[in-house]
Short mmCIF file of C-alpha atoms and ligand atoms in Angstrom, two decimals:
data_model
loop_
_atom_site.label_atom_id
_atom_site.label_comp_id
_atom_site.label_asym_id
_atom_site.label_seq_id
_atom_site.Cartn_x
_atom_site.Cartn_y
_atom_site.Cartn_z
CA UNK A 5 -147.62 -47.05 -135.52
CA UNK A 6 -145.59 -50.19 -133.98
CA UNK A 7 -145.66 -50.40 -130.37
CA UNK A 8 -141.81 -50.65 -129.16
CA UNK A 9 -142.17 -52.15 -125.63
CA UNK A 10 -141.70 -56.01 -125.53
CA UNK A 11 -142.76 -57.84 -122.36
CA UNK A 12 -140.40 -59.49 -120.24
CA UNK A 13 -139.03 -63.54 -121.33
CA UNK A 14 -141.14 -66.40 -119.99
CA UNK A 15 -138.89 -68.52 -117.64
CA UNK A 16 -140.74 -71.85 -116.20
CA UNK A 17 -138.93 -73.37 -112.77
CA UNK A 18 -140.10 -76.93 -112.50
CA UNK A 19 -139.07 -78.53 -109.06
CA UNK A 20 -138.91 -81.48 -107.45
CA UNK A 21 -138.49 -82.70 -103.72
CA UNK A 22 -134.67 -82.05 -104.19
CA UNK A 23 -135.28 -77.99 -104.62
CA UNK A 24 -136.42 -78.63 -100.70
CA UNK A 25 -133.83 -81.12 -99.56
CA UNK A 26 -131.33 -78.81 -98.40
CA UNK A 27 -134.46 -77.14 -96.42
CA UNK A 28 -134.29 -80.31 -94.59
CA UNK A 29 -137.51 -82.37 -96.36
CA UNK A 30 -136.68 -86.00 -97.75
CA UNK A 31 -137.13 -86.66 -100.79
CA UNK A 32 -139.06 -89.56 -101.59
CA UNK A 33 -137.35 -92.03 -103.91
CA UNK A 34 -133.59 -91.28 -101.72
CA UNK A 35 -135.57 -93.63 -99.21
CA UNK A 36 -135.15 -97.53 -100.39
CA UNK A 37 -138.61 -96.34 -101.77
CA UNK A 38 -140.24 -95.15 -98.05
CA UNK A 39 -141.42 -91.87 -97.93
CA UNK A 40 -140.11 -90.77 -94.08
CA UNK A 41 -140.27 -94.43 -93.21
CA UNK A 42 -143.60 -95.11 -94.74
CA UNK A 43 -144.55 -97.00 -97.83
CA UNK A 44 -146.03 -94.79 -100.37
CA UNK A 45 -148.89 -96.80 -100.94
CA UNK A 46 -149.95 -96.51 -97.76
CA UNK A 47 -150.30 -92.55 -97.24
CA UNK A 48 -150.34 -91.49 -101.14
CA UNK A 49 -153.07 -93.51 -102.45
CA UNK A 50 -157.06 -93.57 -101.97
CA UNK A 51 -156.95 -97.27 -101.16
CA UNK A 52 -154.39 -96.21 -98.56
CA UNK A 53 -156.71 -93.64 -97.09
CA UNK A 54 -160.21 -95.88 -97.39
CA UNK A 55 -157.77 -98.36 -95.43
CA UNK A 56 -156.51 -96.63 -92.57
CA UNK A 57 -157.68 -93.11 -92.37
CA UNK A 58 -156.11 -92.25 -89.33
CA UNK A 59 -152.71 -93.18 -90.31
CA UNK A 60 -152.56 -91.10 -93.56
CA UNK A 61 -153.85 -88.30 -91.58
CA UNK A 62 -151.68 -88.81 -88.96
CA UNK A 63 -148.78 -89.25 -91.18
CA UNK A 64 -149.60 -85.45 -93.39
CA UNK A 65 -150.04 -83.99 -89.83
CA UNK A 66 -146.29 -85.24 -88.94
CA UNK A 67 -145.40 -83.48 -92.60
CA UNK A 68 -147.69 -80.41 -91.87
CA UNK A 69 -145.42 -79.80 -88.63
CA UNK A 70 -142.21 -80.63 -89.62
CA UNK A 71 -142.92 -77.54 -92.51
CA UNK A 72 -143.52 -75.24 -89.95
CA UNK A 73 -139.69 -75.93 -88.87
CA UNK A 74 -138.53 -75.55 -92.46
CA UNK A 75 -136.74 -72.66 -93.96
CA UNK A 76 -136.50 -71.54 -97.65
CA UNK A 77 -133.15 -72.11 -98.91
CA UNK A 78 -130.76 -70.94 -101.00
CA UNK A 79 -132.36 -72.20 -104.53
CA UNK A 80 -135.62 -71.09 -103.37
CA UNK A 81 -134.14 -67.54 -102.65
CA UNK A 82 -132.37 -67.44 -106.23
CA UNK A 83 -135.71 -68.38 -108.17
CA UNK A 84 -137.49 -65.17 -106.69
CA UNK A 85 -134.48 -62.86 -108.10
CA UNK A 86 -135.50 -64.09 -111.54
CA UNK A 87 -139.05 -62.02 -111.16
CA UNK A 88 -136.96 -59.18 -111.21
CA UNK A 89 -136.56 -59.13 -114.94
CA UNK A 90 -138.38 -62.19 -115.89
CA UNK A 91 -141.93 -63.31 -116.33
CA UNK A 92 -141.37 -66.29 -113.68
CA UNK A 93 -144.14 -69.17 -113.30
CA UNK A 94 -143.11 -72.07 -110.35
CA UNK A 95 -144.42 -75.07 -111.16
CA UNK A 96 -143.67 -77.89 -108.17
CA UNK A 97 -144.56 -81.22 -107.22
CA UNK A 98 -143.83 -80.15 -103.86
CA UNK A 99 -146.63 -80.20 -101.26
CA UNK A 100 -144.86 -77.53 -99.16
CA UNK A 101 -144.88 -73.69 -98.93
CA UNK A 102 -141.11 -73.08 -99.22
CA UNK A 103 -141.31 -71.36 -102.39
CA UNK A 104 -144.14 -69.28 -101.30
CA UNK A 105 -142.39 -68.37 -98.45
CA UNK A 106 -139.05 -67.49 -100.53
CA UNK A 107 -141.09 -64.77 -102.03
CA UNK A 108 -142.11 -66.57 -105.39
CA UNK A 109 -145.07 -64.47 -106.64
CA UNK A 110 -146.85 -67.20 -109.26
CA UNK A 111 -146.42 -70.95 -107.75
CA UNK A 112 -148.79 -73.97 -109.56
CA UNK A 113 -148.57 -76.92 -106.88
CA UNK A 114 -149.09 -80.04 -109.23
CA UNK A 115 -149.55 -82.46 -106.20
CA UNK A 116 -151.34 -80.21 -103.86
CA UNK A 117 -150.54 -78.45 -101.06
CA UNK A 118 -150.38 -79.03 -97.54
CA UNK A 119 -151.52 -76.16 -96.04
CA UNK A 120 -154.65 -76.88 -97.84
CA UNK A 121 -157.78 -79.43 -96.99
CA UNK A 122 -160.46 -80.77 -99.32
CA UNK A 123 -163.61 -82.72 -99.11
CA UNK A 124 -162.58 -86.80 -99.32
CA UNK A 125 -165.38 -86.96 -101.57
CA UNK A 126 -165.32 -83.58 -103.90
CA UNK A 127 -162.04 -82.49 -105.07
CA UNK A 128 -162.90 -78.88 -105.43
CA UNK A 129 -164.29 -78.17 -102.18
CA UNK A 130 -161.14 -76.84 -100.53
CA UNK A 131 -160.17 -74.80 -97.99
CA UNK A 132 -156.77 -73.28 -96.09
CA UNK A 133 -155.50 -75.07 -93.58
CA UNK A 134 -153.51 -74.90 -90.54
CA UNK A 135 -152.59 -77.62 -88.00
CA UNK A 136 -153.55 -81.19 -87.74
CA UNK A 137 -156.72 -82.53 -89.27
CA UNK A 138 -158.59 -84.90 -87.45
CA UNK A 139 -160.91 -87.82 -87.56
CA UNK A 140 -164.78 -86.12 -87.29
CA UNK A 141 -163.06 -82.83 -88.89
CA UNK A 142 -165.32 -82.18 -91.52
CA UNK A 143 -165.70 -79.82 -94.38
CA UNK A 144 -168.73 -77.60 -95.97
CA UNK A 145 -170.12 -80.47 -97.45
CA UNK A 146 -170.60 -82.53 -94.36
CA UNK A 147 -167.06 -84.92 -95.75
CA UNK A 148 -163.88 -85.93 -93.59
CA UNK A 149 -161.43 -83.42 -94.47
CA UNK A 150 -158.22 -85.25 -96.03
CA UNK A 151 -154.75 -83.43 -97.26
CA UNK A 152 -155.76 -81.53 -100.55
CA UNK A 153 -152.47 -84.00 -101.80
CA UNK A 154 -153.12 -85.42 -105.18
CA UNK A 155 -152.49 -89.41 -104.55
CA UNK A 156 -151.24 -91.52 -107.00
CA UNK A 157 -154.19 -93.07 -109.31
CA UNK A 158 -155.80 -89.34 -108.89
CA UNK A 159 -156.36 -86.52 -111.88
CA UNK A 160 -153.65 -83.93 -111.41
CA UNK A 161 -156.27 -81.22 -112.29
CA UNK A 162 -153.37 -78.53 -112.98
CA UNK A 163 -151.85 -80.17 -115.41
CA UNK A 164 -153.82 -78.30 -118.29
CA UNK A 165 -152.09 -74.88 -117.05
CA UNK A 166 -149.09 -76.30 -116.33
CA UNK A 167 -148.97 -77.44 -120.14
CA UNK A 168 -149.87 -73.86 -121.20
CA UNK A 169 -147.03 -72.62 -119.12
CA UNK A 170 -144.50 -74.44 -119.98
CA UNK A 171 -145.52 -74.23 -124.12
CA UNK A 172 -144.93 -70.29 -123.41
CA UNK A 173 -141.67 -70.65 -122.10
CA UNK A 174 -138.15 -69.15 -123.22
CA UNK A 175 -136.29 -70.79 -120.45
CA UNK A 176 -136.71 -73.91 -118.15
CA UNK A 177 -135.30 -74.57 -115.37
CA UNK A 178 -135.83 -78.56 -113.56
CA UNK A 179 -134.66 -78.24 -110.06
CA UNK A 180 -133.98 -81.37 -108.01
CA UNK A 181 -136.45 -84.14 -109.37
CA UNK A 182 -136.16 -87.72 -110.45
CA UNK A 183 -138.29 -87.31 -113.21
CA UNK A 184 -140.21 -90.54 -112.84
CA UNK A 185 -143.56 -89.61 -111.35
CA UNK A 186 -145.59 -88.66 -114.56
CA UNK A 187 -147.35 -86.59 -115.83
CA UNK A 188 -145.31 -84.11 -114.27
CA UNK A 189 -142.21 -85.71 -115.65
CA UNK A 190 -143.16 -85.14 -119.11
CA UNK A 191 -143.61 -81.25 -118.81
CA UNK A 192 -140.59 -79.96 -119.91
CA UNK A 193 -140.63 -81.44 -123.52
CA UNK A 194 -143.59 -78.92 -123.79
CA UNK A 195 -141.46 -76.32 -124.00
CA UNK A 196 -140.72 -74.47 -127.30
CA UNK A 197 -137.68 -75.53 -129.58
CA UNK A 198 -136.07 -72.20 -128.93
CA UNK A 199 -136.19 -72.68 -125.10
CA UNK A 200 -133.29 -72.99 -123.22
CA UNK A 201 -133.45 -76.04 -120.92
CA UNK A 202 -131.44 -76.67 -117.47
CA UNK A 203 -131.88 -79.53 -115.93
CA UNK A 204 -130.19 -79.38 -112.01
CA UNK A 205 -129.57 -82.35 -109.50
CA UNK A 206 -127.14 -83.98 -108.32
CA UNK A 207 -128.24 -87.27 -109.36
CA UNK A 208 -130.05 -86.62 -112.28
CA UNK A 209 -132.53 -88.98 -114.04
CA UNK A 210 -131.16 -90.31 -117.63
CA UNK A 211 -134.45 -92.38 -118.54
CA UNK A 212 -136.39 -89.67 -120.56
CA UNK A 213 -138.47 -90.64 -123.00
CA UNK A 214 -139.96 -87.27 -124.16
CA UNK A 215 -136.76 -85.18 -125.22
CA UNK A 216 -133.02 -85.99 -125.87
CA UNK A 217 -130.68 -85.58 -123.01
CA UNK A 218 -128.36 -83.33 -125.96
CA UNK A 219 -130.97 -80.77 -125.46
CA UNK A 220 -130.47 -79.60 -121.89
CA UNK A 221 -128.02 -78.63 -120.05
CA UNK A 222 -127.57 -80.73 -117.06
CA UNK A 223 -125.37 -79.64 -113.87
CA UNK A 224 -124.96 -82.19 -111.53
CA UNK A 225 -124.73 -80.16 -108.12
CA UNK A 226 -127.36 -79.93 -105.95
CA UNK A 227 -129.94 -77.08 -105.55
CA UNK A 228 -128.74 -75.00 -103.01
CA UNK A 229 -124.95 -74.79 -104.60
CA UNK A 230 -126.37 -74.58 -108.71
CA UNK A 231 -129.44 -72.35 -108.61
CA UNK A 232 -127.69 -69.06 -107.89
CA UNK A 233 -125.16 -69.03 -109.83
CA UNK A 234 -127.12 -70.14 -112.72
CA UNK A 235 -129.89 -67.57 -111.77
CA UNK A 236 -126.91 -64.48 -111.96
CA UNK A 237 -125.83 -65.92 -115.30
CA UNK A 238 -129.38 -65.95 -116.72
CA UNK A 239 -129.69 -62.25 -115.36
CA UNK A 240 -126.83 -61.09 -116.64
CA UNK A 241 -127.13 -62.66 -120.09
CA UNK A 242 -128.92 -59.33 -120.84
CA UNK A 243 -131.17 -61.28 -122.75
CA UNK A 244 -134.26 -60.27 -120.91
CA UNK A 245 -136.74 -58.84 -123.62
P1 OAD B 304 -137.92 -87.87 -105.92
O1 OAD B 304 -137.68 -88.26 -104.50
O2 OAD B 304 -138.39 -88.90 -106.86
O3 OAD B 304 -136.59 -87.28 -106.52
C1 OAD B 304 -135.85 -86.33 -105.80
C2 OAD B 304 -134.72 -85.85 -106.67
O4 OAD B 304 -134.05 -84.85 -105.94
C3 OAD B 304 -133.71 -86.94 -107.03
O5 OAD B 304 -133.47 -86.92 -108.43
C4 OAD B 304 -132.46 -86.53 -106.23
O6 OAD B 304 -131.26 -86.82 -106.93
C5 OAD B 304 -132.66 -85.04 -106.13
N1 OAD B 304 -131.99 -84.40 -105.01
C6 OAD B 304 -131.65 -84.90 -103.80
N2 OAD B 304 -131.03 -83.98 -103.06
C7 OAD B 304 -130.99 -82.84 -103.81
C8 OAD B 304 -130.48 -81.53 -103.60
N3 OAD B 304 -129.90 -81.18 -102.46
N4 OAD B 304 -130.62 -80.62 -104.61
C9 OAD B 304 -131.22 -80.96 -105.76
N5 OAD B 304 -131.72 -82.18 -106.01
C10 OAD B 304 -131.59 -83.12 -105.06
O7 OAD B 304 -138.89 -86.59 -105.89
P2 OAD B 304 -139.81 -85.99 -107.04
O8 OAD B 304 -139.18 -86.16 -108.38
O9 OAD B 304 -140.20 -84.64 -106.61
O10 OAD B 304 -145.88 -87.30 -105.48
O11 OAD B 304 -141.06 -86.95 -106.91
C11 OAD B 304 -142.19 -86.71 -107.65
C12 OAD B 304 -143.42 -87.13 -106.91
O12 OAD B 304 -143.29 -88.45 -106.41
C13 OAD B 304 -143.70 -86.32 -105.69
O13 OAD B 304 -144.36 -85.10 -105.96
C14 OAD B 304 -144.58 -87.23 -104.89
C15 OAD B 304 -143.80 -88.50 -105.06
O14 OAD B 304 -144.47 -89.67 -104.86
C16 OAD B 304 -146.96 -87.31 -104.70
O15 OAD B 304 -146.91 -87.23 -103.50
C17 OAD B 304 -148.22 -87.41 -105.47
#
């Protein structure tokens, strides 16, 4: 006997900061390299943090509130119709909840999250988070609490799964990233020969070493304009199992 039923095509959404630009975050490299006036080196490193505690904490609180005034837009909307007849797996460098909130079912955060703490000193002692943390706020293991934010220098720890992902996937989708911050920028050329790769932003990156640019398709447009009507073509390709 052959069992008939296939299961559903893989699809992988990889976004950057631009998939939440038209939510009203800044992205960090359209900044004369500040991050919301800072320098990245400052608030996104460990040296940063062993420097000047209070300011890094300080300056994720700032980020932590402005999210709460955020809204899912229209890209982040679009990538939840997919679910309907796709196996869908987010995979952002984004710290915030906006494709949570949109309804996405299966979201890897490569960089953390920011409604999330962790131990400074042990990077699996998390816990949820809401508000500002403070100076003298500690967690189980008797540690400051910091941003569970992977800094630059730092293990991104979901990088194995994100691999295994993206290996599985019939379609990719890049959403509104410069590509540049690795190893998340290498992802994509993970993904199977047969996979079908679209690569949207309206300024996109040209430097890649890890796949030739022949072998996407890239649409220049920004998120919030490209994303659904991409997302009704792939759904109405009809070529869902
Ligand atoms: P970048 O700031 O490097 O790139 C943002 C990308 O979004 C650029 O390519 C823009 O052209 C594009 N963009 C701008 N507006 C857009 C829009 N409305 N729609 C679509 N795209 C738009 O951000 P990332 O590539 O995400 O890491 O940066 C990667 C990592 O670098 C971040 O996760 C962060 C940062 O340092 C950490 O914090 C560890």
């Amino acid at each position: 006997m052959t069992d008939m039923t296939t299961s559903p095509k893989k699809i992988v959404v990889l976004t950057g900061a631009g998939v939440s630009a038209e939510s009203g975050i800044r992205t960090f490299r359209d900044g004369n390299g500040l991050w919301e006036d800072h320098d990245v080196m400052d608030v996104a490193t460990p040296e940063g943090w062993a420097r000047n505690p209070k300011l890094v904490l300080d300056f994720y609180n700032a980020r932590r509130r402005q999210l709460k005034d955020a809204r899912p837009n229209a890209a982040h909307q679009a990538i939840v119709k997919l679910e309907s007849k796709f196996d869908v797996h987010v995979i952002t460098q984004n710290v915030d909840d906006l494709h949570e909130r949109a309804g996405s079912s299966q979201v890897l955060h490569l960089h953390g999250s920011l409604t999330e703490a962790r131990s400074s000193c042990d990077p699996f002692e998390v816990c949820a988070w809401e508000g500002d943390i403070n100076l003298g706020d500690l967690a189980d293991d008797g540690h400051q609490l910091r941003p569970n934010v992977v800094w630059f220098g730092e293990e991104v720890q979901a990088i194995p799964k994100a691999i295994r992902l993206t290996s599985a996937a019939d379609i990719v989708l890049i959403v509104g990233t410069s590509l540049q911050v690795y190893p998340a920028a290498s992802l994509f050329a993970f993904a199977p020969d047969h996979a079908d790769i679209y690569y949207i932003d309206p300024n996109p990156a040209t430097n890649y070493e890890t796949r030739s640019r022949e072998s996407m398709i890239v649409i220049a447009e920004t998120a919030a304009t490209a994303v659904p009507p991409l997302v009704e073509k792939i759904l109405s390709s009809g070529d869902v199992g």
